[in-house]
mmCIF file of C-alpha atoms in Angstrom:
data_model
loop_
_atom_site.group_PDB
_atom_site.id
_atom_site.type_symbol
_atom_site.label_atom_id
_atom_site.label_comp_id
_atom_site.label_asym_id
_atom_site.label_seq_id
_atom_site.Cartn_x
_atom_site.Cartn_y
_atom_site.Cartn_z
ATOM 1 C CA MET A 1 29.262 40.482 63.458
ATOM 2 C CA LYS A 2 31.152 37.620 61.916
ATOM 3 C CA VAL A 3 29.300 35.839 59.134
ATOM 4 C CA HIS A 4 30.091 32.379 57.746
ATOM 5 C CA HIS A 5 28.774 31.367 54.325
ATOM 6 C CA LEU A 6 27.716 27.712 54.248
ATOM 7 C CA ASN A 7 26.514 25.287 51.617
ATOM 8 C CA CYS A 8 23.820 23.211 53.314
ATOM 9 C CA GLY A 9 22.640 21.254 50.321
ATOM 10 C CA THR A 10 24.268 20.541 46.977
ATOM 11 C CA MET A 11 21.707 19.816 44.249
ATOM 12 C CA ARG A 12 22.259 18.669 40.668
ATOM 13 C CA PRO A 13 19.107 19.497 38.680
ATOM 14 C CA PRO A 14 19.084 18.456 35.017
ATOM 15 C CA LEU A 15 20.562 20.911 32.494
ATOM 16 C CA VAL A 16 22.299 23.033 35.150
ATOM 17 C CA ALA A 17 26.022 22.551 34.704
ATOM 18 C CA GLY A 18 27.854 22.493 38.027
ATOM 19 C CA GLY A 19 24.620 22.150 39.996
ATOM 20 C CA ILE A 20 23.273 24.511 42.616
ATOM 21 C CA VAL A 21 23.767 25.003 46.353
ATOM 22 C CA ALA A 22 21.759 25.872 49.447
ATOM 23 C CA HIS A 23 23.555 29.046 50.521
ATOM 24 C CA CYS A 24 22.976 29.585 54.256
ATOM 25 C CA LEU A 25 24.533 31.991 56.745
ATOM 26 C CA LEU A 26 25.879 31.314 60.231
ATOM 27 C CA ILE A 27 26.158 34.566 62.179
ATOM 28 C CA GLU A 28 28.119 34.963 65.409
ATOM 29 C CA THR A 29 26.520 37.551 67.688
ATOM 30 C CA ASP A 30 27.046 38.504 71.322
ATOM 31 C CA GLU A 31 23.721 36.823 72.134
ATOM 32 C CA GLY A 32 24.502 33.525 70.423
ATOM 33 C CA LEU A 33 24.432 32.069 66.939
ATOM 34 C CA VAL A 34 21.929 32.931 64.233
ATOM 35 C CA LEU A 35 21.232 30.911 61.105
ATOM 36 C CA VAL A 36 19.772 32.254 57.879
ATOM 37 C CA ASP A 37 18.031 29.277 56.220
ATOM 38 C CA THR A 38 19.005 25.688 57.031
ATOM 39 C CA GLY A 39 19.138 23.766 53.758
ATOM 40 C CA PHE A 40 18.639 20.034 54.157
ATOM 41 C CA GLY A 41 18.979 18.582 57.668
ATOM 42 C CA THR A 42 19.953 15.260 59.167
ATOM 43 C CA ASN A 43 16.410 13.982 58.733
ATOM 44 C CA GLU A 44 16.605 14.466 54.965
ATOM 45 C CA VAL A 45 19.956 12.648 54.906
ATOM 46 C CA THR A 46 18.765 9.660 56.909
ATOM 47 C CA ASN A 47 15.175 9.410 55.619
ATOM 48 C CA PRO A 48 14.715 11.574 52.516
ATOM 49 C CA LYS A 49 11.416 10.043 51.456
ATOM 50 C CA ALA A 50 9.724 11.297 54.648
ATOM 51 C CA THR A 51 9.901 14.941 53.539
ATOM 52 C CA LEU A 52 11.157 15.002 49.946
ATOM 53 C CA ASP A 53 8.513 13.857 47.498
ATOM 54 C CA GLY A 54 9.517 11.863 44.444
ATOM 55 C CA LEU A 55 9.200 14.790 42.034
ATOM 56 C CA SER A 56 11.442 16.984 44.192
ATOM 57 C CA ARG A 57 14.043 14.252 44.463
ATOM 58 C CA THR A 58 13.978 13.824 40.681
ATOM 59 C CA LEU A 59 14.126 17.522 39.810
ATOM 60 C CA LEU A 60 16.582 18.636 42.499
ATOM 61 C CA LYS A 61 18.725 15.482 42.704
ATOM 62 C CA PRO A 62 20.023 16.483 46.180
ATOM 63 C CA LEU A 63 23.358 15.082 47.302
ATOM 64 C CA LEU A 64 22.147 14.731 50.931
ATOM 65 C CA ASP A 65 25.571 14.614 52.566
ATOM 66 C CA ILE A 66 25.682 14.721 56.386
ATOM 67 C CA ASN A 67 28.809 16.898 56.125
ATOM 68 C CA GLU A 68 26.757 19.622 54.428
ATOM 69 C CA THR A 69 24.053 19.840 57.099
ATOM 70 C CA ALA A 70 23.980 23.038 59.121
ATOM 71 C CA ILE A 71 24.271 21.147 62.416
ATOM 72 C CA PHE A 72 27.431 19.366 61.260
ATOM 73 C CA GLN A 73 28.983 22.670 60.199
ATOM 74 C CA VAL A 74 27.978 24.346 63.460
ATOM 75 C CA GLU A 75 29.539 21.532 65.488
ATOM 76 C CA LYS A 76 32.638 21.562 63.284
ATOM 77 C CA ARG A 77 33.211 25.112 64.502
ATOM 78 C CA GLY A 78 33.086 24.038 68.132
ATOM 79 C CA TYR A 79 29.465 24.948 68.891
ATOM 80 C CA GLY A 80 26.390 22.884 69.676
ATOM 81 C CA ALA A 81 22.785 22.959 68.517
ATOM 82 C CA GLU A 82 21.834 24.811 71.697
ATOM 83 C CA ASP A 83 24.109 27.709 70.699
ATOM 84 C CA VAL A 84 21.846 28.520 67.748
ATOM 85 C CA ARG A 85 19.291 30.822 69.372
ATOM 86 C CA HIS A 86 17.529 32.160 66.279
ATOM 87 C CA ILE A 87 16.884 31.049 62.694
ATOM 88 C CA LEU A 88 15.649 33.459 60.048
ATOM 89 C CA LEU A 89 14.076 31.829 57.011
ATOM 90 C CA THR A 90 13.792 33.441 53.615
ATOM 91 C CA HIS A 91 10.845 31.053 53.192
ATOM 92 C CA LEU A 92 9.686 27.595 54.186
ATOM 93 C CA ASP A 93 10.385 25.637 50.996
ATOM 94 C CA LEU A 94 11.653 22.133 51.701
ATOM 95 C CA ASP A 95 15.246 22.905 50.622
ATOM 96 C CA HIS A 96 15.431 25.881 53.003
ATOM 97 C CA ALA A 97 13.678 24.537 56.113
ATOM 98 C CA GLY A 98 14.996 20.965 56.215
ATOM 99 C CA GLY A 99 17.407 21.595 59.079
ATOM 100 C CA LEU A 100 14.949 23.202 61.484
ATOM 101 C CA ARG A 101 14.474 20.066 63.562
ATOM 102 C CA ASP A 102 18.235 19.889 64.201
ATOM 103 C CA PHE A 103 17.923 23.058 66.343
ATOM 104 C CA PRO A 104 14.980 22.419 68.695
ATOM 105 C CA ASN A 105 15.839 25.301 71.028
ATOM 106 C CA ALA A 106 15.938 27.989 68.360
ATOM 107 C CA THR A 107 13.226 30.534 67.651
ATOM 108 C CA VAL A 108 12.398 30.491 63.934
ATOM 109 C CA HIS A 109 11.464 33.826 62.355
ATOM 110 C CA VAL A 110 9.287 34.024 59.219
ATOM 111 C CA LEU A 111 6.800 36.417 57.734
ATOM 112 C CA ASP A 112 3.265 35.709 58.892
ATOM 113 C CA THR A 113 2.047 35.158 55.337
ATOM 114 C CA GLU A 114 4.695 32.469 54.814
ATOM 115 C CA LEU A 115 3.661 30.439 57.835
ATOM 116 C CA GLU A 116 0.041 30.875 56.797
ATOM 117 C CA ALA A 117 0.897 29.506 53.334
ATOM 118 C CA ALA A 118 2.642 26.513 54.857
ATOM 119 C CA THR A 119 -0.057 25.658 57.385
ATOM 120 C CA ASN A 120 -3.007 26.430 55.097
ATOM 121 C CA PRO A 121 -1.843 25.619 51.556
ATOM 122 C CA ARG A 122 -4.157 26.812 48.799
ATOM 123 C CA ASN A 123 -3.199 24.287 46.148
ATOM 124 C CA ALA A 124 -1.162 21.180 45.346
ATOM 125 C CA LYS A 125 1.993 23.212 44.680
ATOM 126 C CA GLU A 126 1.940 24.732 48.162
ATOM 127 C CA ARG A 127 1.198 21.369 49.761
ATOM 128 C CA ALA A 128 4.243 19.847 48.054
ATOM 129 C CA ARG A 129 6.671 22.643 48.826
ATOM 130 C CA TYR A 130 5.906 22.778 52.569
ATOM 131 C CA PRO A 131 6.273 19.313 54.163
ATOM 132 C CA LYS A 132 4.513 19.421 57.520
ATOM 133 C CA LEU A 133 7.068 17.090 59.127
ATOM 134 C CA GLN A 134 9.846 19.680 58.672
ATOM 135 C CA ARG A 135 7.965 22.027 61.021
ATOM 136 C CA GLU A 136 7.289 19.470 63.742
ATOM 137 C CA GLY A 137 8.240 20.789 67.194
ATOM 138 C CA VAL A 138 9.482 24.102 65.785
ATOM 139 C CA THR A 139 8.867 27.374 67.673
ATOM 140 C CA PHE A 140 7.904 30.118 65.237
ATOM 141 C CA GLU A 141 7.762 33.867 65.682
ATOM 142 C CA THR A 142 6.000 35.644 62.836
ATOM 143 C CA HIS A 143 6.477 39.153 61.502
ATOM 144 C CA LYS A 144 4.488 41.396 59.204
ATOM 145 C CA ALA A 145 5.926 42.517 55.862
ATOM 146 C CA GLU A 146 6.254 46.138 56.887
ATOM 147 C CA GLY A 147 8.808 48.385 58.522
ATOM 148 C CA GLU A 148 11.306 51.174 58.041
ATOM 149 C CA ASP A 149 13.245 52.131 54.923
ATOM 150 C CA TRP A 150 16.429 50.204 54.110
ATOM 151 C CA PHE A 151 18.142 51.354 50.882
ATOM 152 C CA GLY A 152 14.733 51.884 49.298
ATOM 153 C CA PHE A 153 13.213 48.636 50.559
ATOM 154 C CA GLU A 154 10.701 48.273 53.351
ATOM 155 C CA ALA A 155 12.369 46.275 56.125
ATOM 156 C CA VAL A 156 11.302 44.599 59.367
ATOM 157 C CA LYS A 157 13.665 45.955 62.012
ATOM 158 C CA ASN A 158 14.095 45.509 65.771
ATOM 159 C CA ILE A 159 13.325 41.784 65.749
ATOM 160 C CA PRO A 160 13.104 40.652 69.401
ATOM 161 C CA GLY A 161 16.234 38.823 70.534
ATOM 162 C CA LEU A 162 18.283 39.836 67.502
ATOM 163 C CA PRO A 163 20.826 42.625 66.964
ATOM 164 C CA GLU A 164 19.433 45.690 65.195
ATOM 165 C CA ASP A 165 21.754 45.034 62.248
ATOM 166 C CA ILE A 166 19.884 41.861 61.269
ATOM 167 C CA LEU A 167 16.599 42.562 59.503
ATOM 168 C CA MET A 168 14.024 41.052 57.204
ATOM 169 C CA VAL A 169 13.536 42.647 53.782
ATOM 170 C CA PRO A 170 10.252 41.362 52.302
ATOM 171 C CA LEU A 171 10.658 40.134 48.704
ATOM 172 C CA ILE A 172 7.233 38.642 48.050
ATOM 173 C CA GLY A 173 6.685 36.680 44.854
ATOM 174 C CA HIS A 174 8.468 33.355 44.901
ATOM 175 C CA THR A 175 6.152 32.484 47.788
ATOM 176 C CA ARG A 176 3.412 34.402 49.614
ATOM 177 C CA GLY A 177 5.774 35.288 52.448
ATOM 178 C CA HIS A 178 9.219 35.250 50.848
ATOM 179 C CA THR A 179 11.745 37.618 52.375
ATOM 180 C CA GLY A 180 15.379 38.572 52.084
ATOM 181 C CA ILE A 181 17.616 38.774 55.146
ATOM 182 C CA ALA A 182 19.985 41.725 55.545
ATOM 183 C CA VAL A 183 22.983 41.517 57.849
ATOM 184 C CA LYS A 184 25.567 44.175 58.619
ATOM 185 C CA SER A 185 28.703 42.061 58.906
ATOM 186 C CA ASP A 186 32.219 43.108 59.834
ATOM 187 C CA ASP A 187 32.783 43.754 56.104
ATOM 188 C CA GLY A 188 29.579 45.683 55.395
ATOM 189 C CA TRP A 189 25.968 44.944 54.446
ATOM 190 C CA LEU A 190 24.925 41.563 53.053
ATOM 191 C CA LEU A 191 21.530 40.798 51.545
ATOM 192 C CA HIS A 192 20.567 37.133 51.320
ATOM 193 C CA ALA A 193 17.877 37.359 48.655
ATOM 194 C CA GLY A 194 16.711 33.769 49.017
ATOM 195 C CA ASP A 195 14.914 32.606 45.885
ATOM 196 C CA ALA A 196 14.050 36.100 44.649
ATOM 197 C CA TYR A 197 16.369 35.013 41.829
ATOM 198 C CA PHE A 198 18.249 31.795 41.050
ATOM 199 C CA TYR A 199 21.172 32.843 38.867
ATOM 200 C CA ARG A 200 23.600 35.747 39.273
ATOM 201 C CA GLY A 201 23.040 36.866 35.682
ATOM 202 C CA GLU A 202 19.456 37.836 36.481
ATOM 203 C CA VAL A 203 20.628 40.838 38.524
ATOM 204 C CA GLU A 204 23.541 41.814 36.309
ATOM 205 C CA THR A 205 23.524 44.399 33.513
ATOM 206 C CA PRO A 206 22.952 43.229 30.854
ATOM 207 C CA ALA A 207 20.843 40.435 32.316
ATOM 208 C CA SER A 208 21.348 36.763 31.438
ATOM 209 C CA ASN A 209 19.957 33.447 32.610
ATOM 210 C CA ILE A 210 20.136 29.664 32.352
ATOM 211 C CA PHE A 211 17.063 28.214 30.668
ATOM 212 C CA ALA A 212 16.488 25.469 33.269
ATOM 213 C CA LEU A 213 16.689 27.963 36.154
ATOM 214 C CA LYS A 214 14.495 30.477 34.360
ATOM 215 C CA LEU A 215 11.914 27.732 33.933
ATOM 216 C CA THR A 216 12.274 26.714 37.592
ATOM 217 C CA ALA A 217 11.697 30.285 38.749
ATOM 218 C CA LYS A 218 8.552 30.530 36.656
ATOM 219 C CA GLN A 219 7.192 27.156 37.762
ATOM 220 C CA THR A 220 7.764 27.846 41.470
ATOM 221 C CA GLU A 221 6.635 31.472 41.635
ATOM 222 C CA THR A 222 3.442 32.420 43.463
ATOM 223 C CA ILE A 223 2.994 36.062 42.472
ATOM 224 C CA ARG A 224 4.740 36.666 39.150
ATOM 225 C CA GLU A 225 4.495 40.467 38.911
ATOM 226 C CA GLN A 226 5.985 40.966 42.372
ATOM 227 C CA ARG A 227 8.763 38.464 41.750
ATOM 228 C CA LEU A 228 9.824 40.150 38.511
ATOM 229 C CA SER A 229 9.590 43.578 40.102
ATOM 230 C CA ASN A 230 11.897 42.447 42.896
ATOM 231 C CA VAL A 231 14.467 41.188 40.379
ATOM 232 C CA GLU A 232 14.553 44.674 38.844
ATOM 233 C CA ARG A 233 14.905 46.315 42.249
ATOM 234 C CA LEU A 234 17.682 43.917 43.265
ATOM 235 C CA ARG A 235 19.519 44.674 40.030
ATOM 236 C CA GLU A 236 19.506 48.352 41.022
ATOM 237 C CA LEU A 237 20.585 47.509 44.580
ATOM 238 C CA LYS A 238 23.459 45.364 43.312
ATOM 239 C CA ALA A 239 24.980 48.504 41.774
ATOM 240 C CA ASN A 240 25.393 49.882 45.323
ATOM 241 C CA ASP A 241 28.950 49.200 46.494
ATOM 242 C CA GLU A 242 27.785 49.272 50.128
ATOM 243 C CA ILE A 243 25.786 46.048 49.760
ATOM 244 C CA GLU A 244 26.652 42.495 48.716
ATOM 245 C CA VAL A 245 23.556 40.910 47.156
ATOM 246 C CA PHE A 246 23.380 37.148 46.604
ATOM 247 C CA CYS A 247 20.742 34.441 46.216
ATOM 248 C CA ALA A 248 20.293 31.031 47.810
ATOM 249 C CA HIS A 249 21.365 28.768 44.969
ATOM 250 C CA ASP A 250 24.185 30.235 42.864
ATOM 251 C CA PRO A 251 27.442 28.315 43.530
ATOM 252 C CA VAL A 252 29.599 31.062 42.032
ATOM 253 C CA GLU A 253 28.204 33.666 44.440
ATOM 254 C CA LEU A 254 28.812 31.284 47.352
ATOM 255 C CA ALA A 255 32.397 30.554 46.276
ATOM 256 C CA ARG A 256 33.129 34.270 46.030
ATOM 257 C CA LEU A 257 31.855 34.978 49.546
ATOM 258 C CA ALA A 258 32.858 31.835 51.461
#
């Protein structure tokens, strides 16, 4: 399968030199196109206040450029919205699910606990991170965080309508239903780890971090012990030459893979 690495949302949070990105994947399969995350969509560009609360706009400082939307980049490659048959989300945070409404014919795959968190938020933090409008008219298919072994991780395999080499690798912690997405591309295995970590140094040895991103990870986490455990496991996985591990927001990782 051919995989394209896209930036679907440049953000410039304070104290993060060079900013961050919304690293999404566009996968060409025999059955049609598949997206992994969607970044910000055309609705955020044209009417950001409808789904991006004031605090998020202040902290993320999103560029909101129509040229960065997933639909623009799909069309730039000669396809249309109808060619995107499936979307796999690492989670439903507003900077990952903004483009869903640009692909009304796609089936959107999430873990069941993630959709439950979005539709029945337990607190103010969950209400803010999951704007209801971003899910309007979207067709969801939910999956349980269980499955067969994949390099030591439990993985959801055999997702209906998708090739067997695309699977969900639950990485609970950042949110109740956060998951990584593994793809066996033409060049080998990729693992999109979503927001399991924010900065490449977190999964390097020795580990390092940027204070502002370390603080962001802590402030946005839902289950701290599981999130930190997943960082350790991803650090071990990154040592495996068979797999390319990357997160959703590190611009250096995106530049290396794009």
